[in-house]
Amino acid sequence: MSLLLKGGTVVTHEETYQADILCEDGVISQIGSNISTPADTKVLDVTGKLIMPGGIDPHTHMQLPFMGTVAKDDFASGTIAALAGGTTSIIDFVIPNPQQPLLEAYQQWREWSAKSYANYSFHVAITWWDDSVSQDMETLVKDHGVNSFKHFMAYKNAIMATDDILVASFSKCLELGAVPTVHAENGELVYHLQHKMIAEGITGPEGHPLSRPPLVEGEAANRAINIAGTLGAPIYLVHVSTAEAVDAIRYAKDHSQIVFGEVLAGHLTVDDSVYQNPDWETAAAHVMSPPFRPKYHQDALWKGLQAGTLQTTATDHCAFCSEQKAMGKDNFTQIPNGTAGVEERMMVLWEHGVNSGRISANEFVALTSTNTAKIFNIYPRKGCIRVGADADLVVWNPEASKTLSAATHQSNIEHSIFEGMTIHGLPETTICNGKLAWHQGELLAQSGEGKYIERPPYAGYYDTLQKRQELNTPKAVSR
Ligand SMILES: [Zn+2]
């Protein structure tokens, strides 16, 4: 069946105009006025509503086995939450255990994700190194549509990638046309400060931000950027949360480096006062890494988005319930790290970005969808409204409003970091692969309807990068 959206205002990352949109066989087949309605077409009157590209969240962890437990939202509940919030695609993470073959872990995640309601793709983490890892990276890029690899600079004695691994893997990424991404926190400093806090008797959630102060991120961001710069590789920093990291990215961009920065809806709107909550459970519900920061960092993050220093917004959706958080009752370092947000991201960006005047509706589209599609090489198939693009759309009602709460969210956990935030302007209908997936509070998509998104490597673009690197490399002297 085809679907005709009639009477709406199309908003893309570059323009706003009145048009009807016809979706057929999963793609946008016509855009214009007076589209003749084919037989067997559902017509949806969207007068007064905005039609935007469906959101893409480039950072989620559904069903992640982590810190001795497994995240409560799996690929079913997590992607239902995504659709409820206007997000039609997620990029999740395959995280192999150290010594586990990458391909084995990748197949495991593909099995888990087969029940997805929304579209999905995977970054693959590099948690150890030998020749087989290098070989598997090549296979993942060439045969499985993976074009980005993640490196955790924190989590010592678990999944931390040390400098030797960063150098080897970034070099391999450059060779393959894949984007290296990093979680920038200095794992040695975190390890040291965690032990210091516990030794001083600071065992509650308030110890969490104290063990990961802003400089811990600033140091790692600078190091990752400088390693990538030395190799001539691009670099993407996930969940940038500090002024220090924004400064590092801006400096590198000013010096002709290709650097991308992602920011979480949570870091833009929630500050570190949450860790002082006298209720242990509520404070622990906010434990994630990097932690929420003193308020002045939010200003730097918004300015980073406005200036183009940061290009994407994500959530790091990794949901742990109160019972799981209680594993760290006597020691904050044992509290599973993670919070939810895949449902709320676009609403939070709309309220605090568009309604506050910080960004335009077109910039909103760029920051919630288009830029991610471009950086991860799925544009203009995704992140775009044009004939031939995938029909992944969100119909936004600028007049509707609601107050966010764990009582009404789709996630399986009892806390929301956005509890009590009132949003003016809501996603009302989500269209995924040309079908109504979520409509006026009702789930219409089926489990397994979400499609795996293959992301090809960047052939031409990487040519330019290598040439640019040659420009900056001294030539060998013949004697
Ligand atoms: Zn993450």
XYZ file of C-alpha atoms and ligand atoms in Angstrom:
480
model
C 0.000 0.000 0.000
C 1.197 3.531 -0.719
C 0.890 6.507 1.582
C 0.112 10.106 0.628
C 0.851 12.926 3.071
C -1.357 15.843 2.104
C -1.252 19.506 3.072
C 1.927 19.581 5.139
C 5.019 21.791 5.229
C 8.225 20.016 4.261
C 11.259 20.969 6.352
C 14.687 19.765 5.256
C 18.164 20.779 6.396
C 18.176 23.495 3.721
C 14.623 24.588 2.887
C 11.015 24.831 4.012
C 8.117 24.577 1.523
C 4.531 23.407 1.064
C 4.170 20.034 -0.682
C 2.446 16.686 -0.624
C 4.588 13.560 -0.452
C 3.772 10.175 -1.932
C 5.520 7.116 -0.498
C 5.549 3.927 -2.571
C 7.484 0.689 -2.049
C 9.423 2.143 0.859
C 10.691 5.232 -0.955
C 9.533 8.762 -1.677
C 8.137 8.532 -5.208
C 6.657 12.028 -5.701
C 6.831 15.445 -4.052
C 4.558 18.266 -5.226
C 1.036 19.580 -5.360
C -1.902 17.812 -6.999
C -0.294 14.380 -6.922
C -2.856 11.974 -8.353
C -3.624 9.296 -5.801
C -2.814 5.763 -6.968
C -5.307 2.998 -6.129
C -4.820 1.432 -2.700
C -3.296 4.571 -1.191
C -3.800 5.699 2.364
C -4.178 9.486 2.476
C -3.102 11.277 5.626
C -4.151 14.892 6.093
C -1.177 16.657 7.659
C -2.409 20.234 7.281
C -0.640 22.513 9.732
C 2.045 19.899 10.434
C 5.721 19.759 9.513
C 7.176 16.831 7.587
C 10.832 16.211 8.340
C 13.314 13.389 7.695
C 13.007 10.697 10.367
C 15.572 11.092 13.118
C 18.813 9.118 13.095
C 20.356 8.462 16.510
C 24.008 7.599 15.857
C 24.661 6.323 19.384
C 22.562 3.696 21.174
C 23.262 0.486 23.106
C 20.249 -1.816 22.982
C 20.534 -5.078 24.887
C 24.185 -4.344 25.722
C 25.936 -6.784 28.046
C 27.878 -4.361 30.267
C 29.295 -4.242 33.824
C 27.902 -7.651 34.728
C 24.363 -7.155 33.463
C 22.422 -6.518 30.239
C 20.737 -3.223 29.266
C 16.956 -3.371 29.841
C 15.888 -2.015 26.466
C 16.514 -4.578 23.771
C 16.217 -4.019 20.020
C 12.428 -4.372 20.305
C 11.584 -1.980 23.147
C 14.448 0.324 22.218
C 13.350 0.771 18.617
C 9.691 1.163 19.667
C 10.879 4.035 21.876
C 12.790 5.437 18.891
C 9.693 5.387 16.647
C 7.569 6.985 19.378
C 10.003 9.896 19.331
C 10.255 10.332 15.547
C 13.543 8.452 15.147
C 13.490 5.939 12.288
C 17.099 4.705 12.387
C 19.669 4.019 15.073
C 23.357 3.253 14.806
C 24.146 0.863 17.646
C 27.459 -0.691 18.672
C 28.863 -4.178 18.331
C 31.241 -4.475 21.299
C 33.383 -7.625 21.162
C 34.951 -8.860 24.382
C 38.737 -8.538 24.310
C 40.041 -11.546 22.310
C 36.611 -12.228 20.786
C 36.701 -12.286 16.956
C 34.976 -9.186 15.552
C 32.920 -11.160 13.047
C 31.600 -13.480 15.745
C 30.430 -10.487 17.811
C 28.973 -8.827 14.724
C 26.882 -11.942 13.933
C 25.688 -12.058 17.551
C 24.457 -8.427 17.376
C 22.803 -9.055 14.011
C 20.829 -11.911 15.609
C 19.765 -9.741 18.545
C 18.736 -6.883 16.277
C 16.562 -8.970 13.934
C 13.524 -8.070 16.071
C 13.948 -4.317 15.507
C 10.913 -2.162 14.693
C 13.035 0.705 13.304
C 16.056 0.651 10.975
C 19.489 -0.001 12.441
C 23.161 -0.120 11.630
C 26.328 -0.847 13.613
C 29.597 0.758 14.560
C 32.016 -2.017 15.613
C 34.273 -1.493 18.639
C 37.976 -2.258 18.556
C 38.713 -3.578 22.054
C 41.928 -5.502 21.316
C 44.375 -5.904 18.482
C 46.146 -8.463 16.352
C 46.254 -9.331 12.640
C 42.886 -11.088 12.783
C 41.234 -7.875 14.038
C 42.720 -5.972 11.118
C 41.490 -8.692 8.729
C 37.998 -8.699 10.250
C 37.779 -4.896 9.935
C 38.418 -5.321 6.232
C 35.732 -8.017 5.929
C 33.222 -5.890 7.867
C 33.823 -2.920 5.564
C 33.858 -4.878 2.306
C 31.145 -7.478 2.964
C 28.905 -6.185 5.766
C 28.357 -2.468 5.264
C 30.253 -1.280 8.347
C 32.101 2.024 7.796
C 32.903 3.141 11.355
C 34.833 1.670 14.268
C 34.592 2.714 17.915
C 37.419 3.039 20.429
C 36.877 3.324 24.176
C 39.735 5.315 25.695
C 38.235 4.547 29.154
C 37.231 1.292 30.948
C 40.761 0.108 31.894
C 41.066 -3.674 32.353
C 37.931 -4.168 30.272
C 37.421 -2.713 26.790
C 39.893 0.216 26.863
C 41.869 0.849 23.656
C 45.407 1.973 24.493
C 47.426 4.278 22.207
C 49.051 1.399 20.305
C 45.575 0.117 19.408
C 44.393 3.601 18.415
C 47.364 4.038 16.082
C 46.940 0.618 14.451
C 43.181 0.887 14.109
C 43.012 4.514 12.914
C 45.592 3.618 10.225
C 43.493 0.645 9.142
C 40.349 2.827 9.069
C 42.110 5.284 6.778
C 43.165 2.464 4.461
C 39.587 1.091 4.353
C 37.712 4.384 4.070
C 36.050 3.959 7.464
C 35.584 6.564 10.200
C 37.346 5.961 13.529
C 35.219 7.117 16.471
C 36.292 7.545 20.092
C 34.824 7.681 23.564
C 37.300 10.261 24.830
C 38.072 9.829 28.517
C 41.537 9.042 29.913
C 41.052 5.540 31.350
C 44.182 5.694 33.519
C 43.013 8.884 35.218
C 39.500 7.496 35.749
C 40.974 4.339 37.281
C 43.237 6.366 39.556
C 40.520 8.791 40.653
C 37.955 6.035 41.259
C 40.349 4.346 43.683
C 41.117 7.694 45.320
C 37.410 8.467 45.889
C 36.681 5.044 47.354
C 39.770 5.310 49.615
C 38.469 8.654 50.859
C 35.127 7.055 51.675
C 33.193 8.675 48.812
C 31.194 5.637 47.695
C 27.896 7.189 46.492
C 26.936 8.449 43.014
C 28.460 11.870 43.854
C 31.831 10.126 43.465
C 31.098 9.369 39.808
C 31.612 12.903 38.371
C 34.512 13.477 40.799
C 36.304 10.482 39.272
C 35.757 11.785 35.713
C 36.347 15.555 35.789
C 36.273 17.595 32.543
C 40.048 17.470 32.002
C 39.867 13.670 31.819
C 37.782 14.155 28.670
C 39.795 17.126 27.427
C 43.057 15.166 27.575
C 41.652 12.164 25.717
C 39.914 14.327 23.094
C 43.168 16.149 22.352
C 45.129 12.887 22.244
C 42.684 11.132 19.896
C 42.519 14.166 17.615
C 46.298 14.507 17.517
C 46.824 10.816 16.790
C 44.287 11.002 13.948
C 45.846 14.243 12.701
C 49.316 12.717 12.651
C 48.045 9.775 10.605
C 45.899 11.913 8.325
C 42.763 10.051 9.418
C 39.412 11.685 10.119
C 38.032 11.326 13.644
C 34.550 11.396 15.191
C 34.182 12.097 18.907
C 31.088 10.553 20.477
C 29.239 12.261 23.339
C 31.321 15.446 23.621
C 30.346 16.838 27.032
C 32.890 19.510 27.945
C 34.060 22.941 26.866
C 37.577 21.453 26.785
C 36.638 18.886 24.124
C 34.715 21.459 22.065
C 37.836 23.656 22.127
C 40.001 20.738 20.984
C 37.695 20.041 18.031
C 37.477 23.704 17.038
C 41.271 24.078 17.122
C 41.785 20.986 14.977
C 39.162 22.082 12.440
C 40.861 25.465 12.241
C 44.028 23.559 11.314
C 42.471 21.686 8.366
C 41.771 18.455 10.226
C 38.586 16.481 9.549
C 36.978 16.181 12.985
C 33.347 15.478 13.847
C 31.688 15.944 17.224
C 28.496 14.421 18.633
C 26.545 15.727 21.600
C 23.863 14.031 23.692
C 20.442 15.537 24.387
C 21.176 14.803 28.052
C 24.453 16.723 28.207
C 22.742 19.717 26.578
C 20.038 19.967 29.242
C 20.951 18.084 32.441
C 23.721 19.237 34.813
C 25.809 17.604 37.534
C 23.555 18.735 40.399
C 21.652 15.454 39.822
C 24.431 13.562 41.608
C 23.730 15.508 44.819
C 20.151 14.196 44.987
C 19.647 12.793 48.531
C 17.683 9.923 46.998
C 20.376 7.351 46.087
C 18.229 5.696 43.426
C 17.558 8.952 41.548
C 21.205 10.017 41.725
C 22.340 6.564 40.514
C 19.829 6.694 37.645
C 21.956 9.529 36.233
C 25.251 7.647 36.345
C 26.605 7.508 32.810
C 29.963 8.306 31.225
C 30.936 10.967 30.583
C 28.920 12.284 33.551
C 26.577 15.267 33.520
C 28.661 18.415 33.873
C 28.614 21.777 35.644
C 26.121 23.997 33.845
C 28.588 26.231 31.992
C 29.594 23.324 29.759
C 26.067 23.264 28.295
C 26.626 26.737 26.931
C 29.817 25.564 25.176
C 27.970 22.571 23.699
C 25.126 24.705 22.303
C 27.623 27.147 20.840
C 29.508 24.197 19.374
C 26.325 23.072 17.609
C 25.577 26.584 16.392
C 29.090 27.068 15.049
C 29.284 23.695 13.306
C 32.041 22.505 15.648
C 29.623 19.736 16.710
C 27.440 18.227 13.977
C 25.302 15.448 15.397
C 22.992 14.760 18.337
C 22.586 11.355 19.955
C 21.517 9.767 23.233
C 23.901 6.935 24.202
C 20.618 5.177 25.079
C 21.720 2.388 27.426
C 18.929 1.691 29.876
C 19.514 0.153 33.303
C 16.689 -0.190 35.850
C 16.891 0.592 39.554
C 17.570 -3.020 40.481
C 20.578 -3.062 38.153
C 21.842 0.310 39.371
C 21.691 -1.112 42.943
C 24.655 -3.357 42.048
C 26.700 -0.280 42.988
C 24.870 0.517 46.255
C 28.129 0.508 48.262
C 30.519 1.494 45.497
C 29.665 3.947 42.706
C 32.207 2.326 40.369
C 29.922 -0.744 40.229
C 26.800 1.215 39.156
C 26.057 0.196 35.542
C 26.746 3.279 33.406
C 23.879 4.406 31.202
C 20.661 6.366 30.785
C 17.759 6.297 28.308
C 16.732 8.988 25.789
C 16.222 7.608 22.278
C 12.513 8.559 22.502
C 13.079 12.065 23.871
C 16.089 13.279 21.872
C 14.216 15.110 19.100
C 11.645 16.608 21.478
C 14.370 17.904 23.802
C 16.242 19.396 20.815
C 13.038 20.990 19.549
C 12.140 22.538 22.909
C 15.598 23.695 23.958
C 16.952 24.290 20.460
C 14.188 25.528 18.158
C 11.689 26.953 20.660
C 14.431 28.744 22.583
C 15.786 30.304 19.370
C 19.179 28.606 19.563
C 18.714 26.799 16.238
C 16.327 27.021 13.288
C 13.966 24.220 12.249
C 16.272 23.536 9.275
C 19.277 23.285 11.590
C 17.204 20.960 13.777
C 16.831 18.601 10.792
C 20.569 18.773 10.100
C 21.453 18.087 13.744
C 18.965 15.259 14.306
C 19.228 13.466 10.970
C 20.989 14.849 7.887
C 24.475 15.413 9.295
C 24.612 11.893 10.708
C 23.526 10.482 7.331
C 26.279 12.468 5.614
C 29.062 11.618 8.086
C 28.235 7.907 8.031
C 27.741 7.870 4.256
C 24.053 6.984 3.926
C 23.001 10.378 2.503
C 20.859 11.055 0.452
C 19.192 7.673 0.993
C 18.617 8.707 4.614
C 18.405 12.112 6.283
C 16.761 13.586 3.231
C 13.397 14.353 1.623
C 13.716 13.936 -2.117
C 12.363 11.599 -4.771
C 14.143 8.269 -4.486
C 15.136 8.663 -0.851
C 13.922 6.119 1.701
C 10.507 7.118 3.052
C 11.641 7.582 6.660
C 9.722 10.614 7.881
C 8.353 12.255 10.980
C 5.210 14.387 11.018
C 5.670 17.054 13.665
C 2.780 18.895 15.278
C 4.111 22.284 16.379
C 0.911 22.966 18.348
C 0.918 19.844 20.528
C 2.602 19.689 23.908
C 3.317 17.228 26.700
C 5.409 16.736 29.805
C 8.062 14.013 29.605
C 7.908 11.333 32.256
C 9.052 7.783 32.954
C 5.379 7.056 33.647
C 4.562 7.490 29.960
C 7.792 6.697 28.099
C 8.306 3.492 26.107
C 11.612 2.527 27.721
C 11.594 -0.394 30.180
C 13.182 1.608 33.024
C 11.607 3.552 35.907
C 13.571 6.769 35.530
C 13.791 9.484 32.915
C 16.622 12.010 32.965
C 14.097 14.404 31.343
C 11.404 13.872 34.003
C 9.065 16.870 34.214
C 10.362 18.672 31.096
C 7.469 20.198 29.106
C 7.798 20.067 25.321
C 5.897 22.312 22.911
C 5.856 20.649 19.484
C 5.685 16.868 19.212
C 6.301 14.006 16.789
C 2.807 12.775 15.983
C 3.330 10.258 13.208
C 6.463 8.322 12.314
C 6.808 6.737 8.893
C 9.479 4.069 8.528
C 10.253 2.437 5.166
C 7.130 4.036 3.678
C 4.706 2.666 6.286
C 2.975 4.203 9.259
C 5.091 2.920 12.136
C 3.777 5.109 14.971
C 0.627 7.195 14.750
C -0.971 9.324 17.456
C 0.381 7.290 20.344
C -0.111 3.908 18.751
C 2.537 1.470 17.547
C 1.727 0.203 14.057
C 5.092 -1.266 13.036
C 5.819 -4.956 13.517
C 8.840 -6.618 15.064
C 11.410 -7.359 12.358
C 10.213 -4.594 10.025
C 13.272 -2.503 10.826
C 15.935 -2.986 8.165
C 19.685 -3.328 8.532
C 21.388 -0.313 6.914
C 24.572 -1.057 5.004
C 26.966 1.884 4.974
C 29.532 1.867 2.157
C 33.096 3.121 2.710
C 34.113 6.523 1.369
C 36.198 5.971 -1.702
C 36.607 9.442 -3.227
C 36.555 11.408 -0.014
C 39.408 9.407 1.418
C 41.489 10.108 -1.656
C 41.234 13.794 -0.828
C 42.167 13.105 2.782
C 45.300 11.245 1.749
C 46.285 14.040 -0.638
C 45.720 16.596 2.093
C 47.951 14.555 4.391
C 50.688 14.479 1.732
C 50.533 18.274 1.519
C 51.428 18.429 5.208
C 54.117 15.713 5.170
C 57.790 16.666 4.714
C 59.389 14.969 1.717
C 62.313 12.596 2.098
C 65.616 14.132 1.037
C 67.773 12.257 -1.503
C 71.455 12.400 -0.552
Zn 28.009 4.763 24.334
